[in-house]
Short mmCIF file of C-alpha atoms in Angstrom, two decimals:
data_model
loop_
_atom_site.label_atom_id
_atom_site.label_comp_id
_atom_site.label_asym_id
_atom_site.label_seq_id
_atom_site.Cartn_x
_atom_site.Cartn_y
_atom_site.Cartn_z
CA MET U 59 4.48 -52.09 144.43
CA ALA U 60 8.03 -52.61 143.14
CA ASP U 61 8.12 -56.15 144.60
CA LYS U 62 4.89 -57.05 142.83
CA LEU U 63 6.26 -55.60 139.59
CA HIS U 64 9.45 -57.64 139.97
CA GLU U 65 7.40 -60.78 140.67
CA TYR U 66 5.37 -60.10 137.55
CA GLN U 67 8.45 -59.46 135.41
CA GLY U 68 10.44 -62.30 136.80
CA VAL U 69 14.19 -62.78 136.57
CA THR U 70 14.20 -62.26 132.82
CA GLY U 71 12.45 -58.88 133.11
CA ARG U 72 14.96 -57.71 135.70
CA LEU U 73 17.85 -58.75 133.49
CA HIS U 74 16.37 -56.85 130.56
CA GLY U 75 15.95 -53.73 132.74
CA ALA U 76 19.54 -53.95 133.95
CA ARG U 77 20.72 -54.39 130.38
CA ASP U 78 18.83 -51.28 129.24
CA ARG U 79 20.25 -49.21 132.10
CA TYR U 80 23.76 -50.41 131.30
CA LYS U 81 23.35 -49.58 127.60
CA GLU U 82 22.11 -46.08 128.47
CA ARG U 83 25.09 -45.43 130.76
CA TRP U 84 27.46 -46.85 128.19
CA SER U 85 26.04 -44.56 125.48
CA ARG U 86 26.46 -41.50 127.71
CA TRP U 87 30.03 -42.52 128.53
CA ARG U 88 30.86 -43.00 124.84
CA GLU U 89 29.47 -39.56 124.03
CA GLN U 90 31.75 -38.02 126.67
CA HIS U 91 34.78 -40.14 125.66
CA PRO U 92 34.55 -40.85 121.91
CA ARG U 93 38.05 -42.40 121.74
CA GLY U 94 37.40 -44.88 124.55
CA VAL U 95 39.52 -45.99 127.50
CA ARG U 96 42.84 -44.93 125.95
CA ASP U 97 42.14 -41.21 126.21
CA VAL U 98 40.66 -41.58 129.70
CA VAL U 99 43.85 -43.26 130.93
CA ALA U 100 46.06 -40.68 129.16
CA GLU U 101 44.09 -37.80 130.65
CA THR U 102 44.03 -39.29 134.17
CA LEU U 103 47.63 -40.45 134.42
CA PHE U 104 49.51 -38.04 132.16
CA GLY U 105 47.26 -34.96 132.02
CA ILE U 106 46.78 -35.21 128.25
CA PRO U 107 43.42 -33.61 127.35
CA ASN U 108 40.87 -35.52 125.31
CA SER U 109 41.61 -34.50 121.73
CA ASP U 110 38.09 -35.37 120.55
CA GLU U 111 36.27 -32.95 122.83
CA PRO U 112 34.54 -30.06 121.06
CA PRO U 113 37.05 -27.26 120.38
CA GLU U 114 35.02 -24.82 122.46
CA ARG U 115 35.40 -27.04 125.54
CA VAL U 116 39.13 -27.45 124.91
CA TRP U 117 39.64 -23.70 124.46
CA GLN U 118 37.77 -22.87 127.65
CA ASP U 119 41.05 -23.62 129.43
CA SER U 120 43.19 -21.76 126.86
CA ALA U 121 44.04 -18.12 126.18
CA TYR U 122 40.62 -17.67 124.55
CA SER U 123 38.59 -18.88 127.51
CA ASP U 124 37.12 -15.40 128.10
CA LEU U 125 35.36 -15.56 124.73
CA TYR U 126 33.10 -18.39 125.93
CA ARG U 127 31.59 -16.72 128.97
CA ARG U 128 28.94 -14.05 129.46
CA LYS U 129 30.22 -10.47 129.56
CA SER U 130 29.33 -7.84 132.13
CA ARG U 131 27.93 -4.46 131.15
CA ILE U 132 31.28 -2.80 131.90
CA GLU U 133 33.08 -5.25 129.60
CA LEU U 134 30.55 -4.61 126.84
CA MET U 135 31.09 -0.86 127.27
CA ARG U 136 34.83 -1.38 126.90
CA ILE U 137 34.35 -3.47 123.76
CA SER U 138 32.09 -0.73 122.34
CA ALA U 139 34.34 2.17 123.33
CA ALA U 140 35.73 2.54 119.80
CA VAL U 141 32.39 3.64 118.39
CA MET U 142 32.18 6.36 121.03
CA GLY U 143 35.54 7.71 119.83
CA ILE U 144 34.29 7.54 116.24
CA GLU U 145 31.22 9.60 117.14
CA PHE U 146 33.43 12.17 118.85
CA SER U 147 35.29 12.49 115.54
CA TYR U 148 32.03 12.80 113.60
CA ALA U 149 30.91 15.63 115.88
CA GLY U 150 34.10 17.63 115.36
CA GLU U 151 34.00 17.01 111.62
CA THR U 152 30.37 18.06 111.21
CA ALA U 153 30.75 21.20 113.29
CA PHE U 154 34.03 22.61 111.97
CA VAL U 155 34.95 21.21 108.54
CA SER U 156 32.58 23.38 106.48
CA PRO U 157 33.60 26.68 108.16
CA THR U 158 37.26 25.70 107.83
CA LEU U 159 36.91 25.00 104.10
CA LEU U 160 35.15 28.32 103.52
CA GLN U 161 37.77 30.15 105.55
CA ILE U 162 40.65 28.91 103.42
CA GLY U 163 38.89 29.93 100.20
CA VAL U 164 36.96 26.90 98.95
CA PRO U 165 33.82 28.14 97.10
CA HIS U 166 30.41 27.00 98.30
CA GLN U 167 29.81 24.82 95.23
CA GLN U 168 33.12 22.96 95.59
CA MET U 169 32.65 22.61 99.35
CA THR U 170 29.61 20.39 98.84
CA LEU U 171 31.59 18.30 96.35
CA VAL U 172 34.27 17.78 98.99
CA TRP U 173 31.64 16.15 101.21
CA ALA U 174 30.69 13.85 98.32
CA LEU U 175 34.21 12.42 97.97
CA SER U 176 34.09 10.19 101.04
CA PRO U 177 30.78 8.43 100.20
CA LEU U 178 32.01 7.91 96.64
CA ILE U 179 35.20 6.24 97.86
CA GLY U 180 33.27 4.24 100.44
CA PHE U 181 30.91 2.92 97.77
CA PHE U 182 33.82 1.06 96.14
CA MET U 183 36.16 0.46 99.08
CA THR U 184 33.93 -0.57 101.98
CA PRO U 185 32.82 -3.95 100.49
CA LEU U 186 36.44 -4.70 99.61
CA LEU U 187 37.59 -3.90 103.14
CA GLY U 188 34.85 -6.12 104.56
CA SER U 189 35.95 -9.03 102.38
CA LEU U 190 39.59 -8.52 103.34
CA SER U 191 38.65 -8.44 107.01
CA ASP U 192 36.75 -11.73 106.75
CA ARG U 193 39.80 -13.40 105.17
CA CYS U 194 42.50 -11.72 107.28
CA ARG U 195 44.90 -14.32 108.71
CA SER U 196 46.73 -12.04 111.14
CA LYS U 197 47.68 -13.50 114.50
CA PHE U 198 45.83 -10.57 116.10
CA GLY U 199 42.52 -11.67 114.58
CA ARG U 200 40.33 -10.52 111.72
CA ARG U 201 38.80 -7.31 113.10
CA ARG U 202 41.37 -5.58 115.27
CA PRO U 203 43.95 -5.01 112.48
CA PHE U 204 41.30 -3.17 110.44
CA ILE U 205 40.13 -1.18 113.45
CA VAL U 206 43.72 -0.01 113.92
CA LEU U 207 44.15 0.70 110.21
CA MET U 208 40.98 2.79 110.01
CA SER U 209 41.88 4.54 113.26
CA VAL U 210 45.17 5.69 111.75
CA GLY U 211 43.19 7.31 108.93
CA VAL U 212 40.90 9.04 111.43
CA LEU U 213 43.94 10.35 113.30
CA LEU U 214 45.40 11.75 110.08
CA GLY U 215 42.12 13.52 109.43
CA LEU U 216 41.97 14.94 112.96
CA ILE U 217 45.48 16.34 112.47
CA LEU U 218 45.12 17.68 108.92
CA VAL U 219 41.72 19.40 109.17
CA PRO U 220 42.63 22.02 111.83
CA ASN U 221 46.23 22.40 110.63
CA GLY U 222 45.87 22.23 106.83
CA GLU U 223 46.04 26.00 106.38
CA ASP U 224 49.27 26.28 108.40
CA ILE U 225 50.79 23.36 106.49
CA GLY U 226 49.95 25.23 103.29
CA TYR U 227 51.71 28.36 104.54
CA ALA U 228 54.75 26.24 105.37
CA LEU U 229 54.77 24.88 101.80
CA GLY U 230 54.54 28.29 100.13
CA ASP U 231 50.97 29.57 100.27
CA GLU U 232 50.89 33.37 100.26
CA LEU U 233 50.06 34.99 103.56
CA PRO U 234 47.09 37.41 103.54
CA LEU U 235 49.34 40.27 104.75
CA ASN U 236 51.43 39.99 101.57
CA ARG U 237 48.45 40.65 99.25
CA THR U 238 48.06 44.15 97.79
CA GLU U 239 45.01 43.81 95.50
CA ALA U 240 41.66 45.10 96.72
CA PRO U 241 38.48 43.11 96.26
CA SER U 242 36.33 44.19 93.31
CA VAL U 243 32.92 45.74 93.85
CA LEU U 244 30.64 43.98 91.34
CA GLY U 245 27.60 43.28 93.45
CA PRO U 246 26.98 41.18 96.56
CA ARG U 247 27.46 37.74 94.98
CA SER U 248 30.39 38.70 92.77
CA SER U 249 32.28 40.45 95.56
CA ALA U 250 31.72 37.47 97.85
CA LEU U 251 33.16 35.06 95.29
CA ASP U 252 36.04 37.43 94.59
CA LYS U 253 36.81 37.65 98.28
CA GLU U 254 36.78 33.88 98.59
CA HIS U 255 39.31 33.56 95.76
CA SER U 256 41.48 36.33 97.18
CA ASN U 257 42.02 34.17 100.28
CA TYR U 258 42.63 31.01 98.29
CA HIS U 259 45.43 28.75 99.62
CA PRO U 260 46.12 25.85 97.21
CA TRP U 261 48.33 23.79 99.52
CA GLY U 262 46.13 24.50 102.51
CA VAL U 263 43.03 23.48 100.56
CA LEU U 264 44.71 20.26 99.42
CA PHE U 265 45.68 19.11 102.91
CA THR U 266 42.39 20.19 104.47
CA VAL U 267 40.41 18.30 101.83
CA LEU U 268 42.63 15.24 102.31
CA GLY U 269 42.03 15.45 106.04
CA THR U 270 38.29 15.68 105.47
CA VAL U 271 38.28 12.60 103.23
CA PHE U 272 40.46 10.62 105.63
CA LEU U 273 38.33 11.58 108.61
CA ASP U 274 34.95 10.94 107.02
CA PHE U 275 35.77 7.75 105.12
CA ASP U 276 37.76 6.03 107.87
CA ALA U 277 35.22 6.94 110.55
CA ASP U 278 32.52 5.33 108.39
CA ALA U 279 34.62 2.28 107.54
CA CYS U 280 35.78 1.71 111.13
CA GLN U 281 32.27 1.08 112.42
CA SER U 282 31.83 -2.23 110.57
CA PRO U 283 34.88 -4.05 112.00
CA ALA U 284 34.13 -2.54 115.43
CA ARG U 285 30.63 -4.03 115.37
CA ALA U 286 31.90 -7.35 113.98
CA TYR U 287 34.54 -7.46 116.72
CA LEU U 288 31.79 -7.08 119.33
CA LEU U 289 29.90 -10.04 117.87
CA ASP U 290 33.05 -12.17 117.53
CA VAL U 291 34.21 -11.87 121.15
CA THR U 292 30.81 -12.32 122.81
CA VAL U 293 28.61 -15.38 123.17
CA PRO U 294 25.29 -15.40 121.27
CA GLU U 295 23.38 -14.82 124.50
CA ASP U 296 25.14 -11.43 124.86
CA HIS U 297 24.63 -10.21 121.29
CA ALA U 298 21.40 -8.31 121.95
CA LYS U 299 22.76 -6.64 125.07
CA GLY U 300 26.07 -5.94 123.33
CA LEU U 301 24.47 -4.27 120.32
CA SER U 302 22.27 -2.12 122.55
CA THR U 303 25.38 -1.09 124.50
CA PHE U 304 27.10 -0.33 121.18
CA THR U 305 24.23 1.99 120.20
CA VAL U 306 24.18 3.74 123.58
CA MET U 307 27.94 4.35 123.43
CA ALA U 308 27.58 5.81 119.93
CA GLY U 309 24.88 8.20 121.07
CA LEU U 310 26.88 9.19 124.13
CA GLY U 311 29.93 9.95 121.99
CA GLY U 312 27.94 12.11 119.59
CA PHE U 313 26.30 14.09 122.39
CA MET U 314 29.56 14.71 124.23
CA GLY U 315 31.38 15.56 120.99
CA TYR U 316 28.94 18.29 120.02
CA ALA U 317 28.86 19.58 123.60
CA LEU U 318 32.65 19.77 123.54
CA GLY U 319 32.50 22.10 120.55
CA GLY U 320 30.00 24.33 122.34
CA ILE U 321 32.48 25.38 125.02
CA ASN U 322 34.33 28.65 124.40
CA TRP U 323 37.87 27.33 124.52
CA ASP U 324 39.36 30.68 123.46
CA ASP U 325 38.86 31.98 127.00
CA THR U 326 40.58 29.03 128.66
CA ARG U 327 44.18 28.10 129.29
CA LEU U 328 43.66 24.99 127.19
CA GLY U 329 42.59 27.10 124.21
CA GLU U 330 45.66 29.28 124.57
CA LEU U 331 47.86 26.20 124.86
CA PHE U 332 46.55 24.54 121.68
CA GLY U 333 46.25 27.76 119.68
CA GLY U 334 42.55 28.53 119.44
CA HIS U 335 39.09 27.08 119.72
CA VAL U 336 39.16 24.70 116.73
CA ARG U 337 42.56 23.25 117.53
CA ALA U 338 41.61 22.78 121.17
CA VAL U 339 38.48 20.84 120.21
CA PHE U 340 40.28 18.63 117.68
CA SER U 341 43.16 18.01 120.09
CA LEU U 342 40.80 16.86 122.83
CA ILE U 343 38.88 14.69 120.38
CA THR U 344 42.16 13.12 119.24
CA ILE U 345 43.11 12.22 122.81
CA ILE U 346 39.65 10.79 123.53
CA PHE U 347 39.63 8.84 120.26
CA VAL U 348 43.00 7.21 120.96
CA ALA U 349 41.89 6.27 124.48
CA CYS U 350 38.62 4.74 123.25
CA VAL U 351 40.21 2.68 120.47
CA THR U 352 42.96 1.47 122.80
CA ALA U 353 40.35 0.34 125.33
CA THR U 354 38.54 -1.66 122.65
CA ILE U 355 41.45 -3.42 120.95
CA THR U 356 43.00 -4.43 124.30
CA SER U 357 39.76 -5.77 125.81
CA PHE U 358 39.71 -9.37 124.50
CA LYS U 359 41.86 -11.47 122.20
CA GLU U 360 40.42 -12.61 118.91
CA ILE U 361 40.74 -16.16 117.65
CA PRO U 362 42.87 -16.03 114.47
CA LEU U 363 41.29 -17.26 111.27
CA SER U 364 43.75 -20.17 111.00
CA GLU U 365 42.61 -21.53 114.36
CA LEU U 366 38.97 -20.94 113.49
CA THR U 367 39.47 -23.00 110.33
CA ASP U 368 41.14 -25.79 112.29
CA GLN U 369 38.28 -25.69 114.78
CA GLU U 370 35.68 -26.05 112.03
CA GLU U 371 37.53 -28.91 110.34
CA PHE U 372 38.04 -30.63 113.69
CA ARG U 373 34.35 -30.31 114.51
CA LYS U 374 33.33 -31.81 111.17
CA GLN U 375 35.77 -34.70 111.59
CA ALA U 376 34.58 -35.43 115.12
CA GLU U 377 30.95 -35.32 114.03
CA THR U 378 31.68 -37.71 111.16
CA GLU U 379 33.40 -40.15 113.52
CA ARG U 380 30.49 -40.01 115.97
CA LEU U 381 28.00 -40.72 113.20
CA GLN U 382 30.11 -43.61 111.95
CA GLU U 383 30.41 -45.10 115.44
CA SER U 384 26.66 -44.76 116.02
CA PHE U 385 26.05 -46.46 112.69
CA ASP U 386 28.44 -49.32 113.49
CA GLU U 387 26.85 -49.90 116.91
CA GLY U 388 23.43 -50.77 115.49
CA PRO U 389 21.74 -53.84 117.03
CA ASP U 390 22.24 -55.98 113.95
CA GLY U 391 25.34 -54.33 112.51
CA PRO U 392 25.70 -51.98 109.55
CA ASP U 393 24.94 -54.59 106.89
CA LYS U 394 21.56 -55.38 108.42
CA ASN U 395 20.71 -51.69 108.60
CA LEU U 396 21.61 -51.26 104.98
CA LYS U 397 19.39 -54.15 104.00
CA LYS U 398 16.45 -52.68 105.87
CA ASP U 399 16.99 -49.14 104.60
CA ASN U 400 17.38 -50.15 100.98
CA VAL U 401 14.12 -52.09 100.63
CA THR U 402 12.32 -51.12 97.42
CA TYR U 403 8.59 -50.68 96.88
CA GLY U 404 8.37 -53.91 94.92
CA ALA U 405 9.97 -55.86 97.74
CA LEU U 406 7.62 -54.73 100.52
CA ASN U 407 5.51 -57.85 100.24
CA GLN U 408 8.49 -60.14 99.83
CA PRO U 409 9.39 -62.30 102.85
CA GLU U 410 12.80 -61.61 104.36
CA VAL U 411 15.43 -64.22 103.57
#
């Protein structure tokens, strides 16, 4: 069949077929080596990489090569570990902050206002922090510095909330044993309010409220860079699996955090060591939080913004050069293409000159 086809085409047809195959191979070779023979010789003889390859292909052999491969489930769990530590902190905050504030003398009305401080601050600060993170030019990347910064705030909250009353005593708050006045008997509600004010500790209240604001605001704000970090260090094919892992880790942290507070630590050696149930819970949460955040920020390197900018500019330049070369390699040259493309409606019936 092929012999009959060749006989039908003749020598001219075979030459045209060979020419088409050669042009196709030449086009593929030019796509792989945009700068021609010079870069091929430099890469073969001297080991100099092709500078016009896409930046992703160049960086696959660099320190950021792990960012361009699929991640295992264990690696995704490590990247998402920070949110599990955040949920541990949320659990301790939700379970113990309100009783602690009431214990040191904060009235019920003001206690609810304390919880409103963090969302109010977040309303103004969270968009600003997101913008700063997107433009951060740190050599450690755009997300990890803010994860560390927010984690420091969470740690301050975990320290101040269970210890605010003792810090107040150290700064001059009056101990309950030194009080001599008896609570008034003016009815159930009045006596309750009077008792709350009789145990009022101004310095203790200040540091406990500061700890609550630090803990709540920074735990909220830390979730956004943690999620963005997950998306930045994974390939698009892993985004769905990564976000589902992120959600599972968050739920696991919340469950274990609340379960941790349900254990009676007062009857254990650990409770005696840390000084009571609340301190034992917050101390364990602090240790778990530090371990989780450390696992996340040491999992994969981020590409700094300066290198991302260079990559984008390099990609645009390479694409422009490829388009220009394709334009110049037209069958009749660029001038002929321009003439054909710029024909007006009135010239459609005009014979070509």
